[in-house]
PDB file of C-alpha atoms in Angstrom:
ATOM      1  CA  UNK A   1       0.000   0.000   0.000  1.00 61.00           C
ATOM      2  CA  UNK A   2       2.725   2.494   0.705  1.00 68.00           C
ATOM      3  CA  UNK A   3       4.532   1.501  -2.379  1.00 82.00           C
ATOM      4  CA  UNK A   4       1.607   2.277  -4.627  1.00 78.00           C
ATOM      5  CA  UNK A   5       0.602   5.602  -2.813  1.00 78.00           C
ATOM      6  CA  UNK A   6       4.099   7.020  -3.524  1.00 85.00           C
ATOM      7  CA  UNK A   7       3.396   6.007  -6.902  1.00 87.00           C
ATOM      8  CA  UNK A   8       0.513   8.350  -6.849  1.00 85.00           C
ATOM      9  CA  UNK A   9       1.865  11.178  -5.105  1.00 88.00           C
ATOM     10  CA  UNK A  10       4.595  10.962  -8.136  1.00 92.00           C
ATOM     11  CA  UNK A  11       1.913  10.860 -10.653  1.00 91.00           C
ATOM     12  CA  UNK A  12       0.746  13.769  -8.790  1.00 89.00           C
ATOM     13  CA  UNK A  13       3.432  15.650  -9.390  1.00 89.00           C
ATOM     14  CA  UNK A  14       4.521  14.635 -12.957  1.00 92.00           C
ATOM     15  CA  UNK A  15       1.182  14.990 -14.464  1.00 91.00           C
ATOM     16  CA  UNK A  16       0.627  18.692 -14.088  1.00 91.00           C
ATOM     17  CA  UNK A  17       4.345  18.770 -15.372  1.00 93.00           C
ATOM     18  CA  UNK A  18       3.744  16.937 -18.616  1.00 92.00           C
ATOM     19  CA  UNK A  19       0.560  19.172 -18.955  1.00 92.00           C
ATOM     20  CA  UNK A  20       2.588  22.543 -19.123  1.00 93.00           C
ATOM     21  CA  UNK A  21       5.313  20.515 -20.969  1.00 94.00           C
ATOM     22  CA  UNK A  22       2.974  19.219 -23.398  1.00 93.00           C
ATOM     23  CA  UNK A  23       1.370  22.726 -23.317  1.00 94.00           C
ATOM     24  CA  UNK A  24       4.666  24.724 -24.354  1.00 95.00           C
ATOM     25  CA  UNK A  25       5.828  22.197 -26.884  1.00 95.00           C
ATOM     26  CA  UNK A  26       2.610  22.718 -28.664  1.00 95.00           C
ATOM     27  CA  UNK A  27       2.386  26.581 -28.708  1.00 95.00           C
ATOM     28  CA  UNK A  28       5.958  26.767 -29.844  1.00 95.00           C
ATOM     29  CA  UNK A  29       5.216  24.058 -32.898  1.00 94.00           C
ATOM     30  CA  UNK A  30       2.306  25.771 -33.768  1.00 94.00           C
ATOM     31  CA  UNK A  31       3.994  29.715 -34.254  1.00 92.00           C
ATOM     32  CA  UNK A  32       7.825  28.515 -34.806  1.00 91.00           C
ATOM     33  CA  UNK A  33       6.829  25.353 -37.162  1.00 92.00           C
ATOM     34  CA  UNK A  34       3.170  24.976 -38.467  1.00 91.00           C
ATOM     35  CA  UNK A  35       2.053  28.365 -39.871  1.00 87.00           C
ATOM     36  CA  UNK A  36       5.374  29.507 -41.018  1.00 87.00           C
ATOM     37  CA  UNK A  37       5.487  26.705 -43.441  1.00 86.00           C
ATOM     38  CA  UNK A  38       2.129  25.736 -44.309  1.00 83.00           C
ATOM     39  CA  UNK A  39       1.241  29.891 -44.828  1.00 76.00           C
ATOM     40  CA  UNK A  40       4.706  31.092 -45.858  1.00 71.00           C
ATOM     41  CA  UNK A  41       3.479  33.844 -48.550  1.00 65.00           C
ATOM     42  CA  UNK A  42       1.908  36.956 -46.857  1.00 58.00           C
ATOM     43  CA  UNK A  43      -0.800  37.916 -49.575  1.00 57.00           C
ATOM     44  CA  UNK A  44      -4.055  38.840 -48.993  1.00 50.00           C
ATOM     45  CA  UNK A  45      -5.678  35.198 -49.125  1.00 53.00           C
ATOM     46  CA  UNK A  46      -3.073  33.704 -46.810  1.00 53.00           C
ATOM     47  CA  UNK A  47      -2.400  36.076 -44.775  1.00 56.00           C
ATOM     48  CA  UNK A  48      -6.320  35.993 -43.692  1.00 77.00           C
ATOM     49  CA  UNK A  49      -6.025  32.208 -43.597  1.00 79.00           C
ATOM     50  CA  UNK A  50      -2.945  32.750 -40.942  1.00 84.00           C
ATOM     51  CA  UNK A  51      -4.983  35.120 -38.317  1.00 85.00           C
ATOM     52  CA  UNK A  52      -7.990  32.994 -38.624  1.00 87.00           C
ATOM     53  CA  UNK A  53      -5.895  29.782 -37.708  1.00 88.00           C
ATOM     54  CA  UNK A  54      -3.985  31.825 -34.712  1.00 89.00           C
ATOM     55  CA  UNK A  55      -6.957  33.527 -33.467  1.00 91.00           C
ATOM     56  CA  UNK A  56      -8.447  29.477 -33.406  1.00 93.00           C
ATOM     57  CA  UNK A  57      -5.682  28.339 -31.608  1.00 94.00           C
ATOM     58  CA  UNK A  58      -5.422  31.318 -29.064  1.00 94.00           C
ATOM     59  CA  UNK A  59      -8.751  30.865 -28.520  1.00 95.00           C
ATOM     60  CA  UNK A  60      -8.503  27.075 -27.915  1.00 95.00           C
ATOM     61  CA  UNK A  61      -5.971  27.280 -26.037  1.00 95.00           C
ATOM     62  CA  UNK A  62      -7.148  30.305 -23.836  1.00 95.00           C
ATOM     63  CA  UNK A  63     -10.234  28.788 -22.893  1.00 95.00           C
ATOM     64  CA  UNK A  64      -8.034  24.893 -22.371  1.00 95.00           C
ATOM     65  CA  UNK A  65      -5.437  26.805 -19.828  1.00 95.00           C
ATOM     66  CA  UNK A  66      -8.356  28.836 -18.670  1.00 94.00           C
ATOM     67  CA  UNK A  67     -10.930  26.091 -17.267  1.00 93.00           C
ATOM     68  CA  UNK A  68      -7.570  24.211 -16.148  1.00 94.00           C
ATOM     69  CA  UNK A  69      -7.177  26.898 -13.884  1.00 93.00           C
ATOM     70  CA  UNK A  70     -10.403  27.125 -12.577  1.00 91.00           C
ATOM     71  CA  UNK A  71     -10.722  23.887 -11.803  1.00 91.00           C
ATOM     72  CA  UNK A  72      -7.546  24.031  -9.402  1.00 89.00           C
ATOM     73  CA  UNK A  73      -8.930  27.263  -8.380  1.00 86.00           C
ATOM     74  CA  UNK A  74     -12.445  25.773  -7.066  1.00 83.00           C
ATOM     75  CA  UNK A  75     -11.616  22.595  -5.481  1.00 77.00           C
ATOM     76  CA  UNK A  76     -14.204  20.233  -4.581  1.00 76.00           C
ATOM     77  CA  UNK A  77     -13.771  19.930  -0.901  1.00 77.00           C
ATOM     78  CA  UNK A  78     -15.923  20.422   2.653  1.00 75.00           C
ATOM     79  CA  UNK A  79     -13.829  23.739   4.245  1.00 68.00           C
ATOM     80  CA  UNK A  80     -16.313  23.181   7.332  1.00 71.00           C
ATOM     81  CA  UNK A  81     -14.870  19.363   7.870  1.00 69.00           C
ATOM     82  CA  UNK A  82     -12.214  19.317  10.811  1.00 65.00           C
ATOM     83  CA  UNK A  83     -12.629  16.098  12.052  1.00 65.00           C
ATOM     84  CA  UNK A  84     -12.246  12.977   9.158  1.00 67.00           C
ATOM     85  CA  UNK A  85     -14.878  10.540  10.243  1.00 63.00           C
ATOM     86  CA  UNK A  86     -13.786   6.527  10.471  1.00 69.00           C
ATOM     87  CA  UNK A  87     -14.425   5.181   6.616  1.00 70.00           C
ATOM     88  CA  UNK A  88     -17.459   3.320   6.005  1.00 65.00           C
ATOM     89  CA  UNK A  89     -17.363  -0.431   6.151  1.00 64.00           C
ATOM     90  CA  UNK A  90     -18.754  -1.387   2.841  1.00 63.00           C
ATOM     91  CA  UNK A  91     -15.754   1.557   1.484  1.00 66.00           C
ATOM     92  CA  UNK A  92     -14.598   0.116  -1.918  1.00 63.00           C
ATOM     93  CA  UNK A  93     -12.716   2.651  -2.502  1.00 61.00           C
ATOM     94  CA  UNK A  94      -9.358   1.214  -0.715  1.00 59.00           C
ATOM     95  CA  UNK A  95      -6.736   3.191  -3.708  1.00 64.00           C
ATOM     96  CA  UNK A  96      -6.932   6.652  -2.935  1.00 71.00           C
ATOM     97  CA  UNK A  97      -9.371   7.615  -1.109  1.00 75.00           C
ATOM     98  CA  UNK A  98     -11.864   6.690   2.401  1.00 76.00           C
ATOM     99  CA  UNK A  99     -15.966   6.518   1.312  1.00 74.00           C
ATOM    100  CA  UNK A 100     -17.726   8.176   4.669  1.00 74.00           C
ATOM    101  CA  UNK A 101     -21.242   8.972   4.496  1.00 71.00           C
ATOM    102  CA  UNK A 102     -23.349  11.409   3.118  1.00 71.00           C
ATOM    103  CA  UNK A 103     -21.275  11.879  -0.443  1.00 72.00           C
ATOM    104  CA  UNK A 104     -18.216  12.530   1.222  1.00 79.00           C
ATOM    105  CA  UNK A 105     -14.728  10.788   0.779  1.00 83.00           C
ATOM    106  CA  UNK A 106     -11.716  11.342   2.492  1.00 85.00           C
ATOM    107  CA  UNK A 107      -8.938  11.802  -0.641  1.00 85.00           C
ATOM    108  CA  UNK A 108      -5.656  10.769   0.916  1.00 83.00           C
ATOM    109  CA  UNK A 109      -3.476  12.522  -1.956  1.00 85.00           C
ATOM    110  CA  UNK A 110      -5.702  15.921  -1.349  1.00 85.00           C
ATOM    111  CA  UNK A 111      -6.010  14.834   1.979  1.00 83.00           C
ATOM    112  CA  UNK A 112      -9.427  16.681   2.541  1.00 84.00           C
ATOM    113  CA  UNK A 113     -12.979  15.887   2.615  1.00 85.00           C
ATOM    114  CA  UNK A 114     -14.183  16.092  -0.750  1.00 85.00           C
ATOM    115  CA  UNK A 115     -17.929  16.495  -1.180  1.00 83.00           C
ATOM    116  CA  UNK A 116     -19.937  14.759  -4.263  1.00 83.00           C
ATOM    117  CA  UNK A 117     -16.425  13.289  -5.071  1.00 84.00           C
ATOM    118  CA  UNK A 118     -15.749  12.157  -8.432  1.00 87.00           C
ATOM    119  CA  UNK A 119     -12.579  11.274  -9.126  1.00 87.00           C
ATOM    120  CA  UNK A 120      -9.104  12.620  -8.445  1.00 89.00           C
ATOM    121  CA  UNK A 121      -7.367  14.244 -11.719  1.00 90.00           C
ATOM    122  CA  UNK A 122      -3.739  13.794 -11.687  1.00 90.00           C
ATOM    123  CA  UNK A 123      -3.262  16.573 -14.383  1.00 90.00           C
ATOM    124  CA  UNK A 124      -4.957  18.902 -12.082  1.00 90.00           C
ATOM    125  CA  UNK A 125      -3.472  17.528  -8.763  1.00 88.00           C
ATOM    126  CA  UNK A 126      -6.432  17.848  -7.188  1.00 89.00           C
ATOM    127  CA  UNK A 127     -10.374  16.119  -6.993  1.00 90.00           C
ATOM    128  CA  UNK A 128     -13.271  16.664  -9.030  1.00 90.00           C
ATOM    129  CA  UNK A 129     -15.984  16.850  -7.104  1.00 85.00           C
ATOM    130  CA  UNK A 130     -19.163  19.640  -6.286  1.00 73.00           C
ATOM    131  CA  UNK A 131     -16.927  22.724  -7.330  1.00 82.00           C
ATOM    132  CA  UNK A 132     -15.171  21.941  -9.723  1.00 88.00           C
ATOM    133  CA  UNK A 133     -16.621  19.063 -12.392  1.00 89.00           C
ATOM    134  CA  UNK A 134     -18.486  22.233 -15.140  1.00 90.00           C
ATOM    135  CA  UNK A 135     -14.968  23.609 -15.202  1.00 92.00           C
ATOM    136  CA  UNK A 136     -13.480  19.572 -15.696  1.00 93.00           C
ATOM    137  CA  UNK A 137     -15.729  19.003 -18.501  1.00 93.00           C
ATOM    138  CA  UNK A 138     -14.855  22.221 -20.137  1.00 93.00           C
ATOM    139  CA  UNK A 139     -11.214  21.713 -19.573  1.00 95.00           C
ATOM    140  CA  UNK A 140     -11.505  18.224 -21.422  1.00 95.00           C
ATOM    141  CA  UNK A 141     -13.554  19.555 -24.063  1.00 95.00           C
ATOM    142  CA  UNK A 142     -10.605  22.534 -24.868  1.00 96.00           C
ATOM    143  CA  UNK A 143      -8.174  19.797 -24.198  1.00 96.00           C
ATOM    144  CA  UNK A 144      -9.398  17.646 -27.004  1.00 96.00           C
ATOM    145  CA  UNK A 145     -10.160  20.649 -29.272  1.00 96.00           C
ATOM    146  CA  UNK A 146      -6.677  21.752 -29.412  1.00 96.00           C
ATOM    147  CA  UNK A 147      -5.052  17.916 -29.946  1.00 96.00           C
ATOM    148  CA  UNK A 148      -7.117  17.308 -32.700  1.00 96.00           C
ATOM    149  CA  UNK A 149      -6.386  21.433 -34.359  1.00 96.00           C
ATOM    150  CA  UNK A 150      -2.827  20.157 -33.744  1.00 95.00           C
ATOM    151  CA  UNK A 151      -2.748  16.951 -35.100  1.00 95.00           C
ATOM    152  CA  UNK A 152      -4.449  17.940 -38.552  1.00 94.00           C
ATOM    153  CA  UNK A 153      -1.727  20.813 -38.390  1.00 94.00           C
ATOM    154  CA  UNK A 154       0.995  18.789 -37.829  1.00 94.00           C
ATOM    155  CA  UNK A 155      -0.214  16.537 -40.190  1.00 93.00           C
ATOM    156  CA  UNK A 156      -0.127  19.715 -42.723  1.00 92.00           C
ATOM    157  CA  UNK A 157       2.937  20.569 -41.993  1.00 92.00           C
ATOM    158  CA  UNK A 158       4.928  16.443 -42.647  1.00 92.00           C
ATOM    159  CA  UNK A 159       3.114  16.520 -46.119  1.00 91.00           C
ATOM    160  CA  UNK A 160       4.481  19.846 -46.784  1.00 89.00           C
ATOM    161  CA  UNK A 161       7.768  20.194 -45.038  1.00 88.00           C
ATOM    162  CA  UNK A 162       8.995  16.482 -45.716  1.00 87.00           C
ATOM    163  CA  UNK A 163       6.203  15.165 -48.761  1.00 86.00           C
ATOM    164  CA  UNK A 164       4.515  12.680 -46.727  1.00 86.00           C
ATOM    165  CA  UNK A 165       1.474  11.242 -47.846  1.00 85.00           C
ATOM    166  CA  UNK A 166      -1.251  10.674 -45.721  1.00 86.00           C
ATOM    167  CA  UNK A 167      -3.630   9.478 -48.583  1.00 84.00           C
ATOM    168  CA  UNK A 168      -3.272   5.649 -47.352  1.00 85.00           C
ATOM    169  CA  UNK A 169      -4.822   4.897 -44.370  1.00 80.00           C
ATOM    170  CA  UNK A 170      -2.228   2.695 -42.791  1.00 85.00           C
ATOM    171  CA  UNK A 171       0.166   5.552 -42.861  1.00 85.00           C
ATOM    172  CA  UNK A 172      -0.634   6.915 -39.854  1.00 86.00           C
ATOM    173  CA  UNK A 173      -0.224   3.569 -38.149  1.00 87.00           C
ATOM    174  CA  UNK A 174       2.995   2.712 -39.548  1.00 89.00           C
ATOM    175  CA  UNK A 175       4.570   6.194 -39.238  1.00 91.00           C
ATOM    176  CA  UNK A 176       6.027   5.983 -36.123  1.00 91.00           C
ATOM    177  CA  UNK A 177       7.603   2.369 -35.945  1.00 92.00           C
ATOM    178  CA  UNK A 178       9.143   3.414 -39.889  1.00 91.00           C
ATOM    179  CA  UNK A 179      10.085   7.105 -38.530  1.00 91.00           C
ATOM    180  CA  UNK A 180      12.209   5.089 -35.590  1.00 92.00           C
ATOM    181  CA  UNK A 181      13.659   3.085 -37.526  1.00 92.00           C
ATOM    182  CA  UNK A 182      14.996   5.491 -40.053  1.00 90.00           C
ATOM    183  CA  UNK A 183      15.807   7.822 -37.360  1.00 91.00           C
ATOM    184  CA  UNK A 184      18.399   5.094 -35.967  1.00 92.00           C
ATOM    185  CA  UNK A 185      19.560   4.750 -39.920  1.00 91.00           C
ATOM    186  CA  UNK A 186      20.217   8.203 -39.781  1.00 87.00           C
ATOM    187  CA  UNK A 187      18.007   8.697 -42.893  1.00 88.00           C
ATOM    188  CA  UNK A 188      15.641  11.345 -41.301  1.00 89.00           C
ATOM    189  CA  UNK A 189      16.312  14.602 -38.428  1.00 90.00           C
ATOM    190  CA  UNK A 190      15.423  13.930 -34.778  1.00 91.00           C
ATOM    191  CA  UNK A 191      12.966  16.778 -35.624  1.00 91.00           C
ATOM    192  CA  UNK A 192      10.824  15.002 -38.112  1.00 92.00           C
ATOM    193  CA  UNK A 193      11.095  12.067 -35.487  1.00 93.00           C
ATOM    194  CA  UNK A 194       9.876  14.547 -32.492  1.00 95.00           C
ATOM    195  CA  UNK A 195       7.109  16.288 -34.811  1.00 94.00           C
ATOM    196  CA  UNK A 196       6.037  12.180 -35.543  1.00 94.00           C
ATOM    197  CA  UNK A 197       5.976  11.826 -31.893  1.00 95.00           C
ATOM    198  CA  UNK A 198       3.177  14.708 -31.283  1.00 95.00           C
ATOM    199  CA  UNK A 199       1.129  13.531 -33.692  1.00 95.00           C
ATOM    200  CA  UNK A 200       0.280  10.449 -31.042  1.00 95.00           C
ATOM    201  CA  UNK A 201       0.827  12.352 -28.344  1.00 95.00           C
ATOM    202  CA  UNK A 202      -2.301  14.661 -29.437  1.00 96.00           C
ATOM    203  CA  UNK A 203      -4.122  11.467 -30.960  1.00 95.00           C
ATOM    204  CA  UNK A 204      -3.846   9.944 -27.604  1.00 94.00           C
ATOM    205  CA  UNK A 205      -4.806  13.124 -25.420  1.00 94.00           C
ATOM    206  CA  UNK A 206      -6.927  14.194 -27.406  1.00 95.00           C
ATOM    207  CA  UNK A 207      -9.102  10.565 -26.868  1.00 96.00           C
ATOM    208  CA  UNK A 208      -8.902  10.525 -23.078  1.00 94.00           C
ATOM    209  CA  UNK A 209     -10.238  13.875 -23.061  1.00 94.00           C
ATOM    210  CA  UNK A 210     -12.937  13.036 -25.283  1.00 95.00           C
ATOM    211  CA  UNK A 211     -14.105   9.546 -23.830  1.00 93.00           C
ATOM    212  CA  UNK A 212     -13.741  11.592 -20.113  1.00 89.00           C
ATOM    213  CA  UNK A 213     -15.852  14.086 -21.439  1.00 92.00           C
ATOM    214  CA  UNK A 214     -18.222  11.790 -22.810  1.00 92.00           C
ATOM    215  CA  UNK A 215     -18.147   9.434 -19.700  1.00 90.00           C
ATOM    216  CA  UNK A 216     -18.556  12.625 -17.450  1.00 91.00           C
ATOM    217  CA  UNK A 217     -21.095  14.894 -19.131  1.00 90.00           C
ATOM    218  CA  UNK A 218     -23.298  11.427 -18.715  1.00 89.00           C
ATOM    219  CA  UNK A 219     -22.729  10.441 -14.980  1.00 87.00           C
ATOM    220  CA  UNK A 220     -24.125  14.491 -14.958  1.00 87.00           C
ATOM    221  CA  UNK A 221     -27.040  14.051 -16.737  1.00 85.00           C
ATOM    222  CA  UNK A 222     -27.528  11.097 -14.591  1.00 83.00           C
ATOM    223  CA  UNK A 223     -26.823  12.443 -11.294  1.00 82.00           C
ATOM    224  CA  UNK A 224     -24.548  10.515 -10.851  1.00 80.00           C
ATOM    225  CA  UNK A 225     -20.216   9.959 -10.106  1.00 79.00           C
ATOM    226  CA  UNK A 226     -17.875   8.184 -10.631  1.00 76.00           C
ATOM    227  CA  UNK A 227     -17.737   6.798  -7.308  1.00 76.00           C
ATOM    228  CA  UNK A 228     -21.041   5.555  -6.781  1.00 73.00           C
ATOM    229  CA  UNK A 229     -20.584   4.066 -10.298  1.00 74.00           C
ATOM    230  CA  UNK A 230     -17.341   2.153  -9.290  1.00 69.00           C
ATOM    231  CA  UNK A 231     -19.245   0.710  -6.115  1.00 66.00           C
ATOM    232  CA  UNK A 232     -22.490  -0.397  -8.150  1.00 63.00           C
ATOM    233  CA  UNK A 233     -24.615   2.098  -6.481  1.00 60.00           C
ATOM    234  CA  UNK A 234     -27.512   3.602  -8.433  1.00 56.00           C
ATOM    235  CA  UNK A 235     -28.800   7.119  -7.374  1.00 57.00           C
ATOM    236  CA  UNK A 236     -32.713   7.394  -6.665  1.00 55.00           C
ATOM    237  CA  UNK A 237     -32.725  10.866  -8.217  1.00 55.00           C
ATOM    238  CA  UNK A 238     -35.710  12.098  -9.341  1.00 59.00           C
ATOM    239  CA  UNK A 239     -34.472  15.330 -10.783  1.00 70.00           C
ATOM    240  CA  UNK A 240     -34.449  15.237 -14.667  1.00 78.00           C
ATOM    241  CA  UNK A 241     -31.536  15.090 -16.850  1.00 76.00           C
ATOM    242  CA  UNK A 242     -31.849  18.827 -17.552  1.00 77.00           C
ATOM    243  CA  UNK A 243     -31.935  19.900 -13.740  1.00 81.00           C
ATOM    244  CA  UNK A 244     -29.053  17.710 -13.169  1.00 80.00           C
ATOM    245  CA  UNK A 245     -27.315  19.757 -16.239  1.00 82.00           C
ATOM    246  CA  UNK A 246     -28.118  22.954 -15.003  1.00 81.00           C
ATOM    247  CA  UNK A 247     -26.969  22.252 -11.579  1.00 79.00           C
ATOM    248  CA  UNK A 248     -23.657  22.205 -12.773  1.00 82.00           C
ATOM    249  CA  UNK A 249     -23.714  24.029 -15.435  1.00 83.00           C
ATOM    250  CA  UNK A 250     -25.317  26.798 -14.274  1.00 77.00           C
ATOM    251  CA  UNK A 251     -27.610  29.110 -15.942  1.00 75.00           C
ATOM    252  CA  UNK A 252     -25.296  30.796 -17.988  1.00 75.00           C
ATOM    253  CA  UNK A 253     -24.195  27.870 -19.535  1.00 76.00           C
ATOM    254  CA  UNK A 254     -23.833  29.574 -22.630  1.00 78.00           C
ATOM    255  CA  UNK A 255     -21.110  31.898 -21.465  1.00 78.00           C
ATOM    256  CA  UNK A 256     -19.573  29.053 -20.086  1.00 78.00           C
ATOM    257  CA  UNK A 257     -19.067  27.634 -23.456  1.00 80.00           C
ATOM    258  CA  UNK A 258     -16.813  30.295 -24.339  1.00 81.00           C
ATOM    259  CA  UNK A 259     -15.008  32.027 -21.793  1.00 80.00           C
ATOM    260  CA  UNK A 260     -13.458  29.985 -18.600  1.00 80.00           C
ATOM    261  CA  UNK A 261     -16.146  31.855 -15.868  1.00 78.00           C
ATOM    262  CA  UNK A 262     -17.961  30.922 -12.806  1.00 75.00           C
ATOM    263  CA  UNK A 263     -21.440  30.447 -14.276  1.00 69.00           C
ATOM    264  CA  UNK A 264     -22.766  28.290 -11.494  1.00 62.00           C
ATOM    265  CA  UNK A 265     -23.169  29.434  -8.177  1.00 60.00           C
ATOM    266  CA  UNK A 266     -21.800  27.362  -5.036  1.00 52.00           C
ATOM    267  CA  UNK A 267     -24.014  25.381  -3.375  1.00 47.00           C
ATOM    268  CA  UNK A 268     -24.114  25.490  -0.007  1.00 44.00           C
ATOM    269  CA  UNK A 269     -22.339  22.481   1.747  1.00 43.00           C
ATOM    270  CA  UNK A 270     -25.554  21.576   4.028  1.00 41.00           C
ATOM    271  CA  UNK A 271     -27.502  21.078   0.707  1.00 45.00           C
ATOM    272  CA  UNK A 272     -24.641  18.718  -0.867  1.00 44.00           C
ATOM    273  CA  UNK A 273     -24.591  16.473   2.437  1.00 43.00           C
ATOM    274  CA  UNK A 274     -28.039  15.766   2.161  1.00 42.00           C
ATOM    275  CA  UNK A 275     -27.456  14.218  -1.127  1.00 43.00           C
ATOM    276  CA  UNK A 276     -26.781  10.516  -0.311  1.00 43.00           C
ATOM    277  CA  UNK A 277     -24.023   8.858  -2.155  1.00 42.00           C
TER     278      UNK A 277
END
């Protein structure tokens, strides 16, 4: 048990790390790489074509780094909780956290009471929970956005830069066991290698983000977490799928869509107890 809770508490650590990494690499491939070379001619046509692909980006990215903010800024947790209860017996949750009562855990890597927990994100270092989970979903939704607008860029820029041809499917999964190889021949630059790299590196975020989005948006609508999900416990909610939506979403969901804002207001922690998990 210790031995895999240190292996969390790393995880904890490196994950927001690779984030910002993963971040940076991608802002400076996008304005040092991809639009110098796939819009190298500043004429009228192209030079339109190059603000409206920044301005996309910026704003993808804005709103990614933006709700991945928030969600560290509001974290889901009880303030009013001093004393941590003794875990419930029929707690399944024996990894990283204590199931109480009353839709509380006890997150040993946060360690704090988390209310209407959901999961803890390593990329975030902290838990989703009743704060927190309209700014999650948002952040994966951005997340996913951008690795996708970077992949087809990237994309763009190996057919121009270096001629290759996506036009056969299996290209894409041969390209980075051939790219190795050649690399190690010393037949193509550790660039090409690195840019060949990113591609799956956004194929692959760019899927978790989308299947957590998916997964999360309908535990929502639901009423529903993870962590009732994980022990087999259904939810007698009554509320419809559009109250449960709004209830994290907030009114101004709209707004939401666009700019990374606090749309929702907090609920008071009396009101979130009552809620049985």
């Amino acid at each position: 048990m210790f031995t895999r809770m240190l292996k969390l508490r790393l995880l904890n650590a490196v994950a927001p790390a690779y984030f910002f990494m993963a971040t940076a690499v991608t802002f400076v491939l996008h304005f040092g790489f991809f639009v110098p070379t796939i819009f190298p001619n500043p004429d009228t046509s192209l030079g339109s074509s190059t603000t409206l692909h920044t301005v996309l980006f910026l704003f993808l990215m804005f709103n990614a780094l933006g709700n991945y903010m928030m969600t560290i800024k509001y974290p889901a947790e009880s303030i009013n909780e001093t004393v941590v209860p003794v875990c419930s017996p029929h707690c399944s949750d024996k990894v990283d956290a204590h199931y109480l009562l009353n839709g509380r855990h006890f997150c040993k890597l946060c360690k704090k009471v988390i209310l209407k927990r959901d999961h803890h994100c390593f990329f975030t270092g902290n838990c989703i929970g009743n704060k927190n989970m309209r700014y999650f979903i948002m952040f994966c939704i951005y997340t996913s956005c951008i690795c996708f607008y970077s992949l087809v860029l990237g994309v763009a820029f190996l057919t121009v830069e270096y001629s290759i041809s996506f036009e056969n499917p299996l290209t894409f999964l041969t390209l980075l066991p051939l790219s190795t190889g050649y690399f190690f021949m010393g037949t193509i630059s550790g660039l090409q290698l690195f840019l060949v790299l990113m591609l799956y590196v956004w194929l692959g975020i760019g899927l978790v983000c989308a299947g957590f989005c998916c997964q999360q948006v309908l535990l929502v609508a639901r009423g529903q977490t993870w962590c009732q999900m994980q022990r087999g416990q259904l939810v007698e909610n009554r509320s419809p799928w559009r109250t449960n939506l709004k209830d994290v979403f907030g009114t101004r969901w709209i707004l939401g869509l666009v700019l990374p804002l606090q749309t929702v207001e907090t609920c008071s922690e009396d009101t979130d107890a009552q809620k049985q998990d």
